mmCIF file of C-alpha atoms in Angstrom:
data_model
loop_
_atom_site.group_PDB
_atom_site.id
_atom_site.type_symbol
_atom_site.label_atom_id
_atom_site.label_comp_id
_atom_site.label_asym_id
_atom_site.label_seq_id
_atom_site.Cartn_x
_atom_site.Cartn_y
_atom_site.Cartn_z
ATOM 1 C CA MET A 1 -10.532 -7.984 13.840
ATOM 2 C CA ASN A 2 -8.642 -10.586 11.820
ATOM 3 C CA TYR A 3 -7.267 -9.702 8.399
ATOM 4 C CA SER A 4 -4.935 -10.639 5.575
ATOM 5 C CA VAL A 5 -2.252 -8.225 4.451
ATOM 6 C CA LEU A 6 -1.159 -7.981 0.821
ATOM 7 C CA ILE A 7 2.366 -6.551 0.696
ATOM 8 C CA VAL A 8 3.331 -5.154 -2.700
ATOM 9 C CA ALA A 9 7.081 -5.635 -3.049
ATOM 10 C CA GLY A 10 7.793 -5.049 -6.725
ATOM 11 C CA GLY A 11 10.067 -2.377 -8.148
ATOM 12 C CA LYS A 12 13.610 -2.090 -9.415
ATOM 13 C CA GLY A 13 15.052 0.629 -7.184
ATOM 14 C CA GLN A 14 15.912 2.892 -10.111
ATOM 15 C CA ARG A 15 15.325 6.140 -8.224
ATOM 16 C CA MET A 16 17.333 4.733 -5.336
ATOM 17 C CA GLY A 17 20.210 4.108 -7.737
ATOM 18 C CA LEU A 18 20.613 0.571 -6.406
ATOM 19 C CA GLY A 19 20.366 -1.609 -9.471
ATOM 20 C CA TYR A 20 18.153 -4.007 -7.501
ATOM 21 C CA ASN A 21 14.744 -4.036 -5.804
ATOM 22 C CA LYS A 22 14.791 -1.418 -3.038
ATOM 23 C CA VAL A 23 12.860 -3.660 -0.637
ATOM 24 C CA PHE A 24 16.096 -5.632 -0.210
ATOM 25 C CA TYR A 25 18.019 -2.536 0.877
ATOM 26 C CA PRO A 26 19.537 -3.129 4.341
ATOM 27 C CA LEU A 27 18.482 -0.623 6.978
ATOM 28 C CA LYS A 28 19.823 -1.205 10.486
ATOM 29 C CA ASP A 29 21.837 -4.302 11.457
ATOM 30 C CA GLY A 30 21.268 -5.854 8.054
ATOM 31 C CA VAL A 31 17.475 -5.842 8.389
ATOM 32 C CA THR A 32 16.038 -5.070 4.970
ATOM 33 C CA VAL A 33 13.149 -2.761 4.130
ATOM 34 C CA LEU A 34 10.993 -5.805 3.390
ATOM 35 C CA ASP A 35 12.030 -7.560 6.618
ATOM 36 C CA MET A 36 11.001 -4.518 8.653
ATOM 37 C CA THR A 37 7.670 -4.230 6.878
ATOM 38 C CA VAL A 38 6.902 -7.932 7.237
ATOM 39 C CA LYS A 39 7.809 -7.979 10.950
ATOM 40 C CA LEU A 40 5.102 -5.438 11.761
ATOM 41 C CA PHE A 41 2.432 -7.830 10.499
ATOM 42 C CA VAL A 42 4.068 -11.059 11.677
ATOM 43 C CA ASP A 43 4.000 -9.631 15.211
ATOM 44 C CA ASP A 44 0.292 -8.777 14.954
ATOM 45 C CA SER A 45 -1.790 -11.802 15.978
ATOM 46 C CA ARG A 46 -4.801 -10.373 14.113
ATOM 47 C CA CYS A 47 -2.911 -10.791 10.847
ATOM 48 C CA LYS A 48 -3.777 -14.350 9.838
ATOM 49 C CA GLN A 49 -2.108 -14.282 6.425
ATOM 50 C CA LEU A 50 0.682 -12.317 4.721
ATOM 51 C CA VAL A 51 0.665 -12.323 0.936
ATOM 52 C CA ILE A 52 3.942 -10.950 -0.436
ATOM 53 C CA VAL A 53 3.825 -10.044 -4.120
ATOM 54 C CA THR A 54 7.113 -9.346 -5.850
ATOM 55 C CA ASN A 55 8.801 -9.452 -9.239
ATOM 56 C CA PRO A 56 9.016 -13.000 -10.576
ATOM 57 C CA HIS A 57 12.834 -12.751 -10.771
ATOM 58 C CA ASP A 58 12.935 -11.789 -7.050
ATOM 59 C CA LEU A 59 10.431 -14.434 -5.975
ATOM 60 C CA HIS A 60 13.046 -17.057 -5.118
ATOM 61 C CA LYS A 61 14.846 -14.564 -2.874
ATOM 62 C CA VAL A 62 11.676 -13.736 -0.946
ATOM 63 C CA THR A 63 10.765 -17.405 -0.654
ATOM 64 C CA GLN A 64 14.160 -18.265 0.824
ATOM 65 C CA THR A 65 13.938 -15.419 3.351
ATOM 66 C CA HIS A 66 10.385 -15.756 4.674
ATOM 67 C CA GLU A 67 8.795 -18.974 5.911
ATOM 68 C CA MET A 68 5.871 -20.536 4.125
ATOM 69 C CA GLY A 69 2.511 -21.275 5.741
ATOM 70 C CA ARG A 70 1.207 -18.044 7.200
ATOM 71 C CA ILE A 71 3.234 -16.216 4.547
ATOM 72 C CA VAL A 72 2.279 -16.737 0.898
ATOM 73 C CA ASN A 73 4.667 -15.641 -1.864
ATOM 74 C CA VAL A 74 3.195 -14.617 -5.207
ATOM 75 C CA GLY A 75 4.745 -13.447 -8.469
ATOM 76 C CA GLY A 76 3.746 -9.939 -9.489
ATOM 77 C CA GLY A 77 2.420 -8.588 -12.758
ATOM 78 C CA ALA A 78 3.442 -5.913 -15.239
ATOM 79 C CA THR A 79 1.994 -3.115 -13.105
ATOM 80 C CA ARG A 80 1.296 -2.556 -9.418
ATOM 81 C CA GLN A 81 -2.406 -3.105 -10.040
ATOM 82 C CA ASP A 82 -1.689 -6.396 -11.787
ATOM 83 C CA SER A 83 0.397 -7.435 -8.795
ATOM 84 C CA VAL A 84 -2.409 -6.588 -6.379
ATOM 85 C CA TYR A 85 -4.787 -8.593 -8.553
ATOM 86 C CA ASN A 86 -2.454 -11.606 -8.411
ATOM 87 C CA GLY A 87 -2.158 -11.305 -4.652
ATOM 88 C CA LEU A 88 -5.907 -11.041 -4.124
ATOM 89 C CA MET A 89 -6.310 -14.468 -5.701
ATOM 90 C CA CYS A 90 -4.647 -15.887 -2.576
ATOM 91 C CA VAL A 91 -6.306 -13.791 0.142
ATOM 92 C CA THR A 92 -8.364 -15.823 2.604
ATOM 93 C CA GLU A 93 -9.669 -13.291 5.140
ATOM 94 C CA GLU A 94 -12.789 -11.147 4.812
ATOM 95 C CA ILE A 95 -10.727 -7.999 5.368
ATOM 96 C CA VAL A 96 -7.546 -7.248 3.421
ATOM 97 C CA LEU A 97 -4.950 -4.554 4.028
ATOM 98 C CA VAL A 98 -2.918 -3.559 0.966
ATOM 99 C CA HIS A 99 0.469 -2.148 1.931
ATOM 100 C CA ASP A 100 3.556 -0.933 0.114
ATOM 101 C CA ALA A 101 6.595 -2.979 1.140
ATOM 102 C CA ALA A 102 8.590 0.251 0.806
ATOM 103 C CA ARG A 103 6.753 1.766 3.803
ATOM 104 C CA PRO A 104 8.655 0.097 6.656
ATOM 105 C CA TYR A 105 7.877 2.777 9.243
ATOM 106 C CA CYS A 106 4.179 2.038 9.659
ATOM 107 C CA THR A 107 3.182 1.309 13.265
ATOM 108 C CA VAL A 108 0.728 -0.951 15.042
ATOM 109 C CA ASP A 109 -1.107 2.164 16.279
ATOM 110 C CA LEU A 110 -1.894 3.119 12.681
ATOM 111 C CA ILE A 111 -3.131 -0.403 11.975
ATOM 112 C CA ASP A 112 -5.294 -0.223 15.113
ATOM 113 C CA GLU A 113 -6.976 2.960 13.876
ATOM 114 C CA LEU A 114 -7.491 1.508 10.412
ATOM 115 C CA LEU A 115 -9.074 -1.670 11.753
ATOM 116 C CA LYS A 116 -11.249 0.365 14.098
ATOM 117 C CA ALA A 117 -12.629 2.188 11.057
ATOM 118 C CA MET A 118 -13.266 -1.141 9.322
ATOM 119 C CA GLU A 119 -15.635 -2.189 12.105
ATOM 120 C CA THR A 120 -18.240 0.026 10.430
ATOM 121 C CA GLU A 121 -16.803 0.669 6.948
ATOM 122 C CA GLN A 122 -16.063 -1.359 3.819
ATOM 123 C CA ALA A 123 -13.070 0.717 2.742
ATOM 124 C CA ALA A 124 -10.615 2.975 4.553
ATOM 125 C CA PHE A 125 -7.101 4.298 4.125
ATOM 126 C CA LEU A 126 -4.451 6.307 5.944
ATOM 127 C CA ALA A 127 -3.788 9.872 4.847
ATOM 128 C CA VAL A 128 -2.084 13.042 6.054
ATOM 129 C CA ASP A 129 -2.806 16.710 5.435
ATOM 130 C CA VAL A 130 -1.008 18.327 2.497
ATOM 131 C CA LYS A 131 1.555 20.746 3.941
ATOM 132 C CA ASP A 132 2.713 22.551 0.818
ATOM 133 C CA THR A 133 0.810 24.965 -1.368
ATOM 134 C CA VAL A 134 -0.369 23.090 -4.462
ATOM 135 C CA LYS A 135 -0.494 24.728 -7.903
ATOM 136 C CA GLU A 136 -2.214 23.492 -11.023
ATOM 137 C CA VAL A 137 0.235 24.079 -13.876
ATOM 138 C CA LYS A 138 -0.161 23.910 -17.646
ATOM 139 C CA ASP A 139 2.606 24.430 -20.207
ATOM 140 C CA GLY A 140 4.917 25.709 -17.509
ATOM 141 C CA TYR A 141 2.536 28.371 -16.145
ATOM 142 C CA VAL A 142 0.262 28.471 -13.117
ATOM 143 C CA VAL A 143 -3.413 27.917 -13.845
ATOM 144 C CA LYS A 144 -4.615 28.251 -10.267
ATOM 145 C CA THR A 145 -3.825 27.551 -6.627
ATOM 146 C CA ILE A 146 -5.742 24.600 -5.205
ATOM 147 C CA ASN A 147 -7.271 24.873 -1.737
ATOM 148 C CA ARG A 148 -5.204 22.425 0.288
ATOM 149 C CA GLU A 149 -7.775 22.369 3.107
ATOM 150 C CA PHE A 150 -9.549 19.625 1.200
ATOM 151 C CA LEU A 151 -6.427 17.767 0.018
ATOM 152 C CA ARG A 152 -4.794 14.739 1.610
ATOM 153 C CA ASN A 153 -1.747 12.637 0.764
ATOM 154 C CA ALA A 154 -2.854 9.005 0.645
ATOM 155 C CA GLN A 155 -0.729 6.365 2.382
ATOM 156 C CA THR A 156 -0.852 2.639 2.918
ATOM 157 C CA PRO A 157 -2.053 0.391 4.403
ATOM 158 C CA GLN A 158 -5.396 0.752 2.693
ATOM 159 C CA ALA A 159 -8.109 -1.543 4.047
ATOM 160 C CA PHE A 160 -11.005 -3.113 2.204
ATOM 161 C CA LYS A 161 -13.651 -5.739 2.423
ATOM 162 C CA THR A 162 -11.897 -8.331 0.260
ATOM 163 C CA SER A 163 -14.913 -9.123 -1.899
ATOM 164 C CA LEU A 164 -15.441 -5.411 -2.645
ATOM 165 C CA LEU A 165 -11.857 -4.814 -3.764
ATOM 166 C CA LEU A 166 -11.903 -7.995 -5.816
ATOM 167 C CA GLU A 167 -15.119 -6.983 -7.584
ATOM 168 C CA CYS A 168 -13.764 -3.502 -8.371
ATOM 169 C CA ILE A 169 -10.372 -4.695 -9.582
ATOM 170 C CA HIS A 170 -12.089 -7.243 -11.843
ATOM 171 C CA GLN A 171 -13.963 -4.394 -13.506
ATOM 172 C CA ALA A 172 -10.786 -2.357 -13.848
ATOM 173 C CA GLN A 173 -8.986 -5.259 -15.497
ATOM 174 C CA GLU A 174 -11.830 -5.691 -17.973
ATOM 175 C CA GLU A 175 -11.686 -2.000 -18.905
ATOM 176 C CA ASN A 176 -7.866 -1.877 -18.811
ATOM 177 C CA PHE A 177 -8.127 0.979 -16.317
ATOM 178 C CA LYS A 178 -5.041 1.577 -14.164
ATOM 179 C CA ALA A 179 -5.615 3.289 -10.837
ATOM 180 C CA THR A 180 -2.943 5.256 -8.997
ATOM 181 C CA ASP A 181 -3.924 3.570 -5.742
ATOM 182 C CA ASP A 182 -6.328 0.841 -4.663
ATOM 183 C CA ALA A 183 -8.873 3.212 -3.133
ATOM 184 C CA GLN A 184 -9.384 4.776 -6.568
ATOM 185 C CA LEU A 185 -10.837 1.467 -7.735
ATOM 186 C CA ILE A 186 -13.543 1.723 -5.080
ATOM 187 C CA GLU A 187 -14.200 5.344 -6.080
ATOM 188 C CA ARG A 188 -14.622 4.420 -9.746
ATOM 189 C CA TYR A 189 -16.468 1.114 -9.588
ATOM 190 C CA SER A 190 -18.701 1.374 -6.522
ATOM 191 C CA ASN A 191 -20.803 3.759 -4.466
ATOM 192 C CA VAL A 192 -19.142 2.674 -1.229
ATOM 193 C CA PRO A 193 -17.915 5.601 0.903
ATOM 194 C CA ILE A 194 -14.196 5.464 1.745
ATOM 195 C CA LYS A 195 -13.202 6.448 5.267
ATOM 196 C CA VAL A 196 -10.080 8.582 5.648
ATOM 197 C CA VAL A 197 -8.049 7.684 8.744
ATOM 198 C CA LYS A 198 -5.360 9.993 10.100
ATOM 199 C CA GLY A 199 -1.942 8.684 9.089
ATOM 200 C CA SER A 200 1.541 9.756 10.110
ATOM 201 C CA TYR A 201 4.190 11.849 8.396
ATOM 202 C CA ASP A 202 6.668 9.197 9.580
ATOM 203 C CA ASN A 203 4.901 6.562 7.471
ATOM 204 C CA ILE A 204 6.874 7.510 4.376
ATOM 205 C CA LYS A 205 7.430 5.462 1.261
ATOM 206 C CA ILE A 206 11.113 4.899 0.560
ATOM 207 C CA THR A 207 11.721 6.184 -2.942
ATOM 208 C CA THR A 208 15.087 7.981 -2.864
ATOM 209 C CA PRO A 209 18.175 7.713 -0.590
ATOM 210 C CA GLU A 210 16.935 10.787 1.333
ATOM 211 C CA ASP A 211 14.005 8.726 2.622
ATOM 212 C CA ILE A 212 16.232 6.385 4.641
ATOM 213 C CA LYS A 213 16.061 7.159 8.358
#
């Protein structure tokens, strides 16, 4: 199944303490977080288009690093959702995967499982079981313990029929609603069921220095 991938590469790296966008942090042998993320999709022949969305002030840096053509570079918006909206304007394939640039440890096996789900679904995302006990807290006191059997930690990539995501994000923009992830847009603005695909605990999002492998 062919697809476009929309890689969200905004951010300022504040929690990393870098003073610059964490996607430019060098991992091994000078390969940056963004380079590692992009390589996964560049090496996948099913990925016909890579749309990289980043802060406007970082756009020139991304453009200089990654070739044009198959890769499209787009300036981001004020929020992550705005950035995804900007990127969707350039997507050409019927299926789009939305992925955090700060998740460089995703694997082709995970993409395989996600695309397999999309053979019969219009929306799907990777998720893992919640390991810790989760408490609902109010004013510093426990309200109740939530049954974690039914809880999952959502990951990216998240896969959608492009037209569906575009329709839902249009409605969100009109209402000024900001979702915490892209799948929430489908939940709120459609009746389309969203398939949950088993992710990996290794597919972490780099947020703090402790997340670097």
